[in-house]
CSV table of C-alpha atoms in Angstrom, one decimal:
chain,number,residue,atom,x,y,z
R,1,UNK,CA,-1.4,-31.2,-36.5
R,2,UNK,CA,-4.5,-29.4,-37.6
R,3,UNK,CA,-5.6,-32.3,-39.8
R,4,UNK,CA,-4.9,-34.8,-37.0
R,5,UNK,CA,-6.9,-32.8,-34.5
R,6,UNK,CA,-9.8,-32.5,-36.8
R,7,UNK,CA,-9.8,-36.2,-37.6
R,8,UNK,CA,-9.6,-37.0,-33.8
R,9,UNK,CA,-12.5,-34.7,-33.1
R,10,UNK,CA,-14.7,-36.2,-35.9
R,11,UNK,CA,-13.6,-39.7,-34.9
R,12,UNK,CA,-14.6,-39.1,-31.3
R,13,UNK,CA,-18.0,-37.7,-32.3
R,14,UNK,CA,-18.6,-40.6,-34.6
R,15,UNK,CA,-17.8,-43.0,-31.8
R,16,UNK,CA,-20.5,-41.3,-29.7
R,17,UNK,CA,-23.0,-41.6,-32.6
R,18,UNK,CA,-22.2,-45.3,-33.1
R,19,UNK,CA,-22.5,-46.0,-29.3
R,20,UNK,CA,-25.9,-44.3,-29.2
R,21,UNK,CA,-27.0,-46.1,-32.3
R,22,UNK,CA,-26.2,-49.6,-31.0
R,23,UNK,CA,-27.6,-49.1,-27.5
R,24,UNK,CA,-30.7,-47.3,-28.9
R,25,UNK,CA,-31.4,-50.1,-31.4
R,26,UNK,CA,-31.5,-52.7,-28.7
R,27,UNK,CA,-33.7,-50.5,-26.6
R,28,UNK,CA,-36.1,-49.6,-29.4
R,29,UNK,CA,-36.7,-53.2,-30.4
R,30,UNK,CA,-37.3,-54.6,-26.9
R,31,UNK,CA,-41.0,-55.2,-27.6
R,32,UNK,CA,-40.0,-57.3,-30.6
R,33,UNK,CA,-37.5,-59.2,-28.4
R,34,UNK,CA,-40.3,-60.0,-26.0
R,35,UNK,CA,-42.4,-61.4,-28.9
R,36,UNK,CA,-39.4,-63.4,-30.3
R,37,UNK,CA,-38.6,-65.2,-27.0
R,38,UNK,CA,-42.0,-64.9,-25.2
R,39,UNK,CA,-40.5,-62.9,-22.4
R,40,UNK,CA,-42.6,-61.4,-19.5
R,41,UNK,CA,-42.1,-57.8,-18.3
R,42,UNK,CA,-40.2,-59.0,-15.2
R,43,UNK,CA,-37.9,-61.1,-17.4
R,44,UNK,CA,-37.2,-58.1,-19.6
R,45,UNK,CA,-36.4,-56.1,-16.5
R,46,UNK,CA,-33.9,-58.9,-15.6
R,47,UNK,CA,-32.3,-58.7,-19.0
R,48,UNK,CA,-31.9,-55.0,-18.8
R,49,UNK,CA,-30.4,-55.3,-15.3
R,50,UNK,CA,-27.9,-57.9,-16.5
R,51,UNK,CA,-26.9,-55.5,-19.3
R,52,UNK,CA,-26.6,-52.6,-16.9
R,53,UNK,CA,-24.6,-54.5,-14.3
R,54,UNK,CA,-22.2,-55.8,-17.0
R,55,UNK,CA,-21.6,-52.2,-18.0
R,56,UNK,CA,-21.2,-51.0,-14.4
R,57,UNK,CA,-18.8,-53.8,-13.4
R,58,UNK,CA,-16.5,-53.0,-16.4
R,59,UNK,CA,-16.7,-49.2,-15.8
R,60,UNK,CA,-15.8,-49.6,-12.2
R,61,UNK,CA,-12.7,-51.7,-13.1
R,62,UNK,CA,-11.5,-49.4,-15.8
R,63,UNK,CA,-9.3,-47.1,-13.7
R,64,UNK,CA,-6.1,-49.1,-13.9
R,65,UNK,CA,-6.8,-50.3,-17.5
R,66,UNK,CA,-7.3,-46.7,-18.7
R,67,UNK,CA,-4.2,-45.5,-16.9
R,68,UNK,CA,-2.1,-48.3,-18.4
R,69,UNK,CA,-3.5,-48.5,-21.9
R,70,UNK,CA,-5.1,-45.2,-22.7
R,71,UNK,CA,-8.5,-44.5,-24.3
R,72,UNK,CA,-7.5,-45.1,-27.9
R,73,UNK,CA,-6.3,-48.7,-27.2
R,74,UNK,CA,-9.4,-49.5,-25.2
R,75,UNK,CA,-11.7,-48.1,-27.9
R,76,UNK,CA,-10.0,-50.1,-30.6
R,77,UNK,CA,-10.8,-53.2,-28.7
R,78,UNK,CA,-14.1,-52.3,-27.0
R,79,UNK,CA,-15.8,-50.7,-30.1
R,80,UNK,CA,-15.6,-53.8,-32.3
R,81,UNK,CA,-16.5,-56.0,-29.3
R,82,UNK,CA,-19.6,-54.0,-28.7
R,83,UNK,CA,-20.7,-54.4,-32.3
R,84,UNK,CA,-20.0,-58.1,-32.3
R,85,UNK,CA,-21.9,-58.6,-29.0
R,86,UNK,CA,-24.9,-56.7,-30.4
R,87,UNK,CA,-25.0,-59.3,-33.2
R,88,UNK,CA,-24.8,-62.0,-30.6
R,89,UNK,CA,-27.8,-60.4,-28.8
R,90,UNK,CA,-29.7,-60.4,-32.1
R,91,UNK,CA,-29.0,-64.1,-32.8
R,92,UNK,CA,-29.6,-65.5,-29.3
R,93,UNK,CA,-32.2,-68.3,-29.7
R,94,UNK,CA,-33.3,-68.6,-26.1
R,95,UNK,CA,-33.2,-66.8,-22.7
R,96,UNK,CA,-30.0,-68.3,-21.2
R,97,UNK,CA,-28.0,-67.5,-24.3
R,98,UNK,CA,-29.6,-64.0,-24.4
R,99,UNK,CA,-28.5,-63.4,-20.9
R,100,UNK,CA,-24.9,-64.3,-21.8
R,101,UNK,CA,-25.0,-62.1,-24.9
R,102,UNK,CA,-26.5,-59.2,-23.1
R,103,UNK,CA,-23.9,-59.4,-20.3
R,104,UNK,CA,-21.2,-59.4,-22.9
R,105,UNK,CA,-22.8,-56.5,-24.7
R,106,UNK,CA,-23.0,-54.5,-21.4
R,107,UNK,CA,-19.4,-55.2,-20.5
R,108,UNK,CA,-18.1,-54.2,-24.0
R,109,UNK,CA,-20.2,-51.1,-23.9
R,110,UNK,CA,-18.9,-50.2,-20.4
R,111,UNK,CA,-15.4,-50.2,-22.0
R,112,UNK,CA,-16.5,-47.9,-24.8
R,113,UNK,CA,-18.5,-45.5,-22.5
R,114,UNK,CA,-15.5,-44.8,-20.3
R,115,UNK,CA,-13.0,-44.7,-23.1
R,116,UNK,CA,-14.9,-42.5,-25.5
R,117,UNK,CA,-15.4,-39.9,-22.8
R,118,UNK,CA,-11.7,-40.0,-21.9
R,119,UNK,CA,-10.9,-39.7,-25.6
R,120,UNK,CA,-13.3,-36.8,-25.8
R,121,UNK,CA,-11.5,-35.1,-22.9
R,122,UNK,CA,-8.1,-35.7,-24.6
R,123,UNK,CA,-9.3,-34.1,-27.8
R,124,UNK,CA,-10.9,-31.3,-25.9
R,125,UNK,CA,-7.7,-30.5,-24.1
R,126,UNK,CA,-5.7,-30.7,-27.3
R,127,UNK,CA,-8.0,-28.1,-28.9
R,128,UNK,CA,-7.9,-26.0,-25.7
R,129,UNK,CA,-11.6,-25.2,-25.7
R,130,UNK,CA,-14.8,-27.0,-24.6
R,131,UNK,CA,-16.0,-29.7,-27.0
R,132,UNK,CA,-17.6,-32.4,-24.8
R,133,UNK,CA,-21.2,-31.3,-25.1
R,134,UNK,CA,-20.9,-31.5,-28.9
R,135,UNK,CA,-19.6,-35.0,-28.6
R,136,UNK,CA,-22.5,-36.0,-26.3
R,137,UNK,CA,-24.8,-34.5,-28.9
R,138,UNK,CA,-23.5,-37.3,-31.2
R,139,UNK,CA,-25.0,-39.8,-28.7
R,140,UNK,CA,-28.4,-38.1,-29.1
R,141,UNK,CA,-28.1,-38.3,-32.9
R,142,UNK,CA,-27.3,-42.0,-32.7
R,143,UNK,CA,-30.2,-42.7,-30.3
R,144,UNK,CA,-32.6,-40.7,-32.5
R,145,UNK,CA,-31.3,-42.5,-35.6
R,146,UNK,CA,-31.9,-45.8,-33.8
R,147,UNK,CA,-35.5,-44.8,-33.1
R,148,UNK,CA,-36.1,-43.8,-36.7
R,149,UNK,CA,-34.4,-46.9,-38.1
R,150,UNK,CA,-36.4,-49.0,-35.7
R,151,UNK,CA,-39.7,-47.5,-36.8
R,152,UNK,CA,-38.8,-48.0,-40.5
R,153,UNK,CA,-37.7,-51.6,-39.7
R,154,UNK,CA,-41.1,-52.3,-38.0
R,155,UNK,CA,-42.9,-50.8,-41.0
R,156,UNK,CA,-40.9,-52.9,-43.4
R,157,UNK,CA,-41.6,-56.1,-41.4
R,158,UNK,CA,-38.0,-56.7,-40.3
R,159,UNK,CA,-37.6,-59.0,-37.3
R,160,UNK,CA,-35.7,-58.1,-34.1
R,161,UNK,CA,-32.9,-60.4,-35.3
R,162,UNK,CA,-32.6,-58.8,-38.7
R,163,UNK,CA,-32.8,-55.2,-37.5
R,164,UNK,CA,-30.4,-55.6,-34.6
R,165,UNK,CA,-27.9,-57.8,-36.4
R,166,UNK,CA,-27.8,-55.4,-39.3
R,167,UNK,CA,-26.9,-52.4,-37.1
R,168,UNK,CA,-24.2,-54.5,-35.4
R,169,UNK,CA,-22.7,-55.6,-38.7
R,170,UNK,CA,-22.8,-52.0,-40.1
R,171,UNK,CA,-21.2,-50.6,-36.9
R,172,UNK,CA,-18.4,-53.1,-36.8
R,173,UNK,CA,-16.3,-51.9,-39.7
R,174,UNK,CA,-17.0,-48.3,-38.8
R,175,UNK,CA,-15.7,-48.8,-35.3
R,176,UNK,CA,-12.6,-50.5,-36.7
R,177,UNK,CA,-12.1,-47.6,-39.2
R,178,UNK,CA,-12.6,-44.8,-36.7
R,179,UNK,CA,-9.9,-46.4,-34.4
R,180,UNK,CA,-7.2,-44.8,-36.6
R,181,UNK,CA,-8.3,-41.3,-35.6
R,182,UNK,CA,-7.8,-41.5,-31.8
R,183,UNK,CA,-5.3,-39.3,-30.0
R,184,UNK,CA,-2.9,-40.8,-27.4
R,185,UNK,CA,-2.9,-39.4,-23.9
R,186,UNK,CA,0.7,-38.1,-23.9
R,187,UNK,CA,1.4,-37.8,-20.1
R,188,UNK,CA,0.2,-41.4,-19.3
R,189,UNK,CA,3.3,-43.4,-20.4
R,190,UNK,CA,5.6,-43.5,-17.4
R,191,UNK,CA,3.2,-43.5,-14.5
R,192,UNK,CA,0.4,-45.7,-15.7
R,193,UNK,CA,0.3,-48.3,-13.0
R,194,UNK,CA,0.7,-45.8,-10.2
R,195,UNK,CA,-2.0,-43.5,-11.7
R,196,UNK,CA,-4.5,-46.3,-11.7
R,197,UNK,CA,-3.9,-47.1,-8.0
R,198,UNK,CA,-3.6,-43.6,-6.6
R,199,UNK,CA,-6.5,-42.1,-4.7
R,200,UNK,CA,-8.3,-39.6,-6.9
R,201,UNK,CA,-8.9,-35.9,-5.8
R,202,UNK,CA,-12.1,-35.3,-3.8
R,203,UNK,CA,-13.5,-33.2,-6.7
R,204,UNK,CA,-13.8,-36.4,-8.8
R,205,UNK,CA,-16.1,-37.9,-6.3
R,206,UNK,CA,-18.2,-34.7,-6.1
R,207,UNK,CA,-18.5,-34.7,-9.9
R,208,UNK,CA,-19.4,-38.4,-9.7
R,209,UNK,CA,-22.2,-37.6,-7.3
R,210,UNK,CA,-23.5,-34.9,-9.6
R,211,UNK,CA,-23.5,-37.4,-12.5
R,212,UNK,CA,-25.3,-39.9,-10.2
R,213,UNK,CA,-28.1,-37.4,-9.7
R,214,UNK,CA,-28.3,-36.4,-13.4
R,215,UNK,CA,-28.3,-40.0,-14.6
R,216,UNK,CA,-31.1,-40.9,-12.1
R,217,UNK,CA,-33.2,-38.1,-13.7
R,218,UNK,CA,-32.4,-39.5,-17.2
R,219,UNK,CA,-33.2,-43.1,-16.2
R,220,UNK,CA,-36.4,-42.0,-14.5
R,221,UNK,CA,-37.6,-40.2,-17.6
R,222,UNK,CA,-36.6,-43.0,-20.0
R,223,UNK,CA,-38.3,-45.8,-18.0
R,224,UNK,CA,-41.3,-44.1,-16.4
R,225,UNK,CA,-42.5,-41.0,-18.3
R,226,UNK,CA,-44.6,-43.1,-20.8
R,227,UNK,CA,-46.4,-44.9,-18.0
R,228,UNK,CA,-47.0,-41.6,-16.1
R,229,UNK,CA,-48.4,-39.9,-19.2
R,230,UNK,CA,-50.7,-42.8,-19.9
R,231,UNK,CA,-51.8,-43.9,-16.4
R,232,UNK,CA,-51.8,-40.6,-14.5
R,233,UNK,CA,-52.7,-38.1,-17.2
R,234,UNK,CA,-54.8,-40.4,-19.4
R,235,UNK,CA,-52.8,-39.9,-22.6
R,236,UNK,CA,-53.4,-42.2,-25.5
R,237,UNK,CA,-50.6,-44.6,-26.3
R,238,UNK,CA,-49.4,-42.6,-29.3
R,239,UNK,CA,-49.1,-39.4,-27.3
R,240,UNK,CA,-47.5,-41.1,-24.3
R,241,UNK,CA,-44.8,-42.5,-26.6
R,242,UNK,CA,-43.8,-39.0,-27.5
R,243,UNK,CA,-42.5,-38.0,-24.1
R,244,UNK,CA,-39.1,-39.6,-24.4
R,245,UNK,CA,-38.3,-38.5,-28.0
R,246,UNK,CA,-39.3,-35.0,-27.0
R,247,UNK,CA,-37.0,-35.2,-24.0
R,248,UNK,CA,-34.2,-36.4,-26.3
R,249,UNK,CA,-34.8,-33.6,-28.7
R,250,UNK,CA,-34.4,-31.1,-25.8
R,251,UNK,CA,-31.1,-32.8,-24.8
R,252,UNK,CA,-29.8,-32.7,-28.4
R,253,UNK,CA,-30.4,-28.9,-28.7
R,254,UNK,CA,-28.8,-28.2,-25.3
R,255,UNK,CA,-25.7,-30.2,-26.1
R,256,UNK,CA,-25.3,-28.5,-29.5
R,257,UNK,CA,-25.1,-25.2,-27.7
R,258,UNK,CA,-23.6,-26.3,-24.4
R,259,UNK,CA,-19.9,-25.8,-25.2
R,260,UNK,CA,-20.4,-22.1,-26.2
R,261,UNK,CA,-22.4,-21.5,-23.0
R,262,UNK,CA,-19.6,-23.1,-20.9
R,263,UNK,CA,-17.1,-20.6,-22.3
R,264,UNK,CA,-19.4,-17.8,-21.3
R,265,UNK,CA,-20.7,-19.0,-17.9
R,266,UNK,CA,-18.4,-21.7,-16.7
R,267,UNK,CA,-19.2,-25.2,-15.3
R,268,UNK,CA,-20.2,-24.0,-11.9
R,269,UNK,CA,-22.8,-21.5,-13.2
R,270,UNK,CA,-24.1,-23.9,-15.8
R,271,UNK,CA,-24.6,-26.7,-13.3
R,272,UNK,CA,-26.4,-24.5,-10.9
R,273,UNK,CA,-28.8,-23.2,-13.6
R,274,UNK,CA,-29.2,-26.7,-15.1
R,275,UNK,CA,-30.1,-28.2,-11.8
R,276,UNK,CA,-32.7,-25.5,-11.0
R,277,UNK,CA,-34.1,-25.8,-14.5
R,278,UNK,CA,-34.4,-29.6,-14.2
R,279,UNK,CA,-36.2,-29.3,-10.8
R,280,UNK,CA,-38.5,-26.6,-12.1
R,281,UNK,CA,-39.6,-28.2,-15.3
R,282,UNK,CA,-39.9,-31.6,-13.7
R,283,UNK,CA,-42.3,-30.0,-11.2
R,284,UNK,CA,-44.2,-28.6,-14.2
R,285,UNK,CA,-44.5,-32.1,-15.6
R,286,UNK,CA,-46.0,-33.4,-12.4
R,287,UNK,CA,-48.3,-30.4,-12.0
R,288,UNK,CA,-49.4,-30.4,-15.6
R,289,UNK,CA,-53.2,-30.4,-16.0
R,290,UNK,CA,-53.1,-32.3,-19.4
R,291,UNK,CA,-50.8,-34.8,-21.1
R,292,UNK,CA,-49.9,-32.4,-23.9
R,293,UNK,CA,-48.6,-29.8,-21.4
R,294,UNK,CA,-46.5,-32.5,-19.7
R,295,UNK,CA,-45.0,-33.6,-23.0
R,296,UNK,CA,-44.0,-30.0,-23.8
R,297,UNK,CA,-42.4,-29.7,-20.3
R,298,UNK,CA,-40.4,-32.9,-21.1
R,299,UNK,CA,-38.6,-31.0,-23.8
R,300,UNK,CA,-37.4,-28.4,-21.2
R,301,UNK,CA,-36.4,-31.1,-18.7
R,302,UNK,CA,-34.2,-32.4,-21.5
R,303,UNK,CA,-32.8,-29.0,-22.0
R,304,UNK,CA,-32.1,-28.7,-18.3
R,305,UNK,CA,-30.4,-32.0,-17.7
R,306,UNK,CA,-28.6,-32.5,-21.0
R,307,UNK,CA,-25.3,-30.7,-20.3
R,308,UNK,CA,-24.8,-32.0,-16.8
R,309,UNK,CA,-23.0,-35.3,-17.6
R,310,UNK,CA,-20.8,-33.8,-20.4
R,311,UNK,CA,-19.8,-30.9,-18.1
R,312,UNK,CA,-18.9,-33.2,-15.2
R,313,UNK,CA,-17.0,-35.7,-17.4
R,314,UNK,CA,-15.1,-32.8,-19.0
R,315,UNK,CA,-14.1,-31.4,-15.6
R,316,UNK,CA,-13.2,-34.8,-14.3
R,317,UNK,CA,-10.9,-35.2,-17.2
R,318,UNK,CA,-8.8,-32.2,-16.1
R,319,UNK,CA,-8.7,-33.3,-12.4
R,320,UNK,CA,-5.6,-35.6,-12.9
R,321,UNK,CA,-2.6,-35.9,-15.2
R,322,UNK,CA,-4.4,-38.5,-17.3
R,323,UNK,CA,-8.2,-38.3,-17.9
R,324,UNK,CA,-9.0,-42.0,-18.0
R,325,UNK,CA,-9.0,-43.0,-14.3
R,326,UNK,CA,-11.0,-40.0,-13.2
R,327,UNK,CA,-13.6,-40.3,-15.9
R,328,UNK,CA,-13.9,-44.1,-15.2
R,329,UNK,CA,-14.6,-43.3,-11.5
R,330,UNK,CA,-17.1,-40.5,-12.2
R,331,UNK,CA,-18.7,-42.4,-15.0
R,332,UNK,CA,-19.2,-45.5,-12.8
R,333,UNK,CA,-20.9,-43.4,-10.1
R,334,UNK,CA,-23.2,-41.8,-12.7
R,335,UNK,CA,-24.1,-45.1,-14.2
R,336,UNK,CA,-25.1,-46.5,-10.8
R,337,UNK,CA,-27.7,-43.7,-10.7
R,338,UNK,CA,-29.0,-44.7,-14.1
R,339,UNK,CA,-29.6,-48.2,-12.8
R,340,UNK,CA,-30.8,-47.2,-9.4
R,341,UNK,CA,-33.2,-44.4,-10.4
R,342,UNK,CA,-35.9,-46.5,-12.1
R,343,UNK,CA,-35.8,-49.1,-9.3
R,344,UNK,CA,-36.3,-46.5,-6.6
R,345,UNK,CA,-39.2,-45.0,-8.5
R,346,UNK,CA,-40.8,-48.5,-8.7
R,347,UNK,CA,-40.6,-49.0,-5.0
R,348,UNK,CA,-41.8,-45.5,-4.1
R,349,UNK,CA,-44.7,-45.8,-6.6
R,350,UNK,CA,-45.8,-49.1,-4.9
R,351,UNK,CA,-45.7,-47.4,-1.5
R,352,UNK,CA,-47.4,-44.1,-2.7
R,353,UNK,CA,-48.4,-43.1,-6.2
R,354,UNK,CA,-46.4,-42.8,-9.4
R,355,UNK,CA,-46.9,-39.0,-9.4
R,356,UNK,CA,-45.5,-38.8,-5.9
R,357,UNK,CA,-42.6,-41.1,-6.6
R,358,UNK,CA,-41.6,-39.0,-9.6
R,359,UNK,CA,-41.2,-36.1,-7.3
R,360,UNK,CA,-37.7,-37.4,-6.7
R,361,UNK,CA,-36.8,-35.8,-10.1
R,362,UNK,CA,-37.4,-32.4,-8.5
R,363,UNK,CA,-35.3,-33.3,-5.5
R,364,UNK,CA,-32.5,-34.5,-7.7
R,365,UNK,CA,-32.5,-31.2,-9.7
R,366,UNK,CA,-32.1,-29.3,-6.5
R,367,UNK,CA,-29.2,-31.5,-5.3
R,368,UNK,CA,-27.5,-30.9,-8.7
R,369,UNK,CA,-27.7,-27.2,-8.2
R,370,UNK,CA,-26.5,-27.4,-4.6
R,371,UNK,CA,-23.6,-29.6,-5.5
R,372,UNK,CA,-22.7,-27.3,-8.4
R,373,UNK,CA,-22.2,-24.5,-6.0
R,374,UNK,CA,-19.6,-26.6,-4.1
R,375,UNK,CA,-17.3,-26.7,-7.2
R,376,UNK,CA,-14.3,-24.3,-7.2
R,377,UNK,CA,-15.0,-20.9,-8.9
R,378,UNK,CA,-11.9,-21.2,-11.1
R,379,UNK,CA,-11.8,-23.9,-13.8
R,380,UNK,CA,-8.6,-25.7,-14.7
R,381,UNK,CA,-7.2,-26.4,-18.1
R,382,UNK,CA,-9.5,-26.4,-21.1
R,383,UNK,CA,-10.8,-22.8,-21.4
R,384,UNK,CA,-7.6,-21.2,-20.3
R,385,UNK,CA,-5.7,-22.1,-23.4
R,386,UNK,CA,-8.4,-20.8,-25.8
R,387,UNK,CA,-6.5,-17.8,-27.3
R,388,UNK,CA,-3.5,-19.9,-28.1
R,389,UNK,CA,-5.5,-22.6,-29.6
R,390,UNK,CA,-7.4,-20.2,-31.8
R,391,UNK,CA,-4.1,-19.2,-33.4
R,392,UNK,CA,-3.4,-22.8,-34.2
R,393,UNK,CA,-6.9,-24.0,-35.0
R,394,UNK,CA,-9.5,-22.4,-37.3
R,395,UNK,CA,-12.7,-21.6,-35.5
R,396,UNK,CA,-14.7,-23.5,-38.0
R,397,UNK,CA,-12.8,-26.7,-37.3
């Protein structure tokens, strides 16, 4: 059992790494994609919207699928499909076929995103202690690796097609291989159809709202921080490009330590502090007198917001007998925030200024802190079995 649990844990982490690598690779090489097909900025926005909507539609429809099939089965299908669809994106010769490939990629990734979090929750509950933040750190590792590999590919003169197809082809056998490590959700068997249709507990929707706020912050930073640093603070292009990697570095560090902090302070306390930290450091970004100060503050925004989505997904996974449907619902709500945030900032910046529009990040941080205080003081499941699990599982596992 110990070996199986270890394999499942490492398999879940590797799934997060591969997902971050594939999505990050496409994102990093978007400038090369615009050159390849001669796309305008508005067309690129439409491409990304199609990808996001594909993912959102799949995630929203996953409640019954996850309840019936379980996360392992969904990942064994969705993981290879995501890799294959990334290859299709790389090989698309024109805009219409690119849109089809991107929609397929988004839908396949939507399956993986929900299922890997449900699998993470299953592994976490089998261990009896918090592990979700460490798994989400795997996503950061994958995204950072995608950035580094993309930079090396650009330096080596690799085209968009070669770089993206290579990542997809490497990820395909790894996704197939890691499928053998996944744990089944034991309680799901007899009640799968009913579980998918049953109304979820109110706490799942509260957690989904918290994820919505957190993902709006993440989407806002990803899409607008570079433009803010360049246009509002006068940063040179090279410095403006550092904002997002610095933000990701903060997220990685927070997620590597987040599980230990959860054992000590609990989800309710961590979400409150994380929300306040996000609001405070986002305000520092907006009040920064120089671009370098704002870039430094981005690191602390990443520290603040990083643990919110893993914590909410982990708690959602304990809200029902099987984690899949609850995680699918909370994840879909969160992903809507990731899509909506940048759009809202765009409209507000047109009506006011970009600096004023980005003030929504401060408001979102405060809403996270407020919603965190509405969670029950006592947490279910994961932490309560810690002493028993330590007898079964070595601490170093």
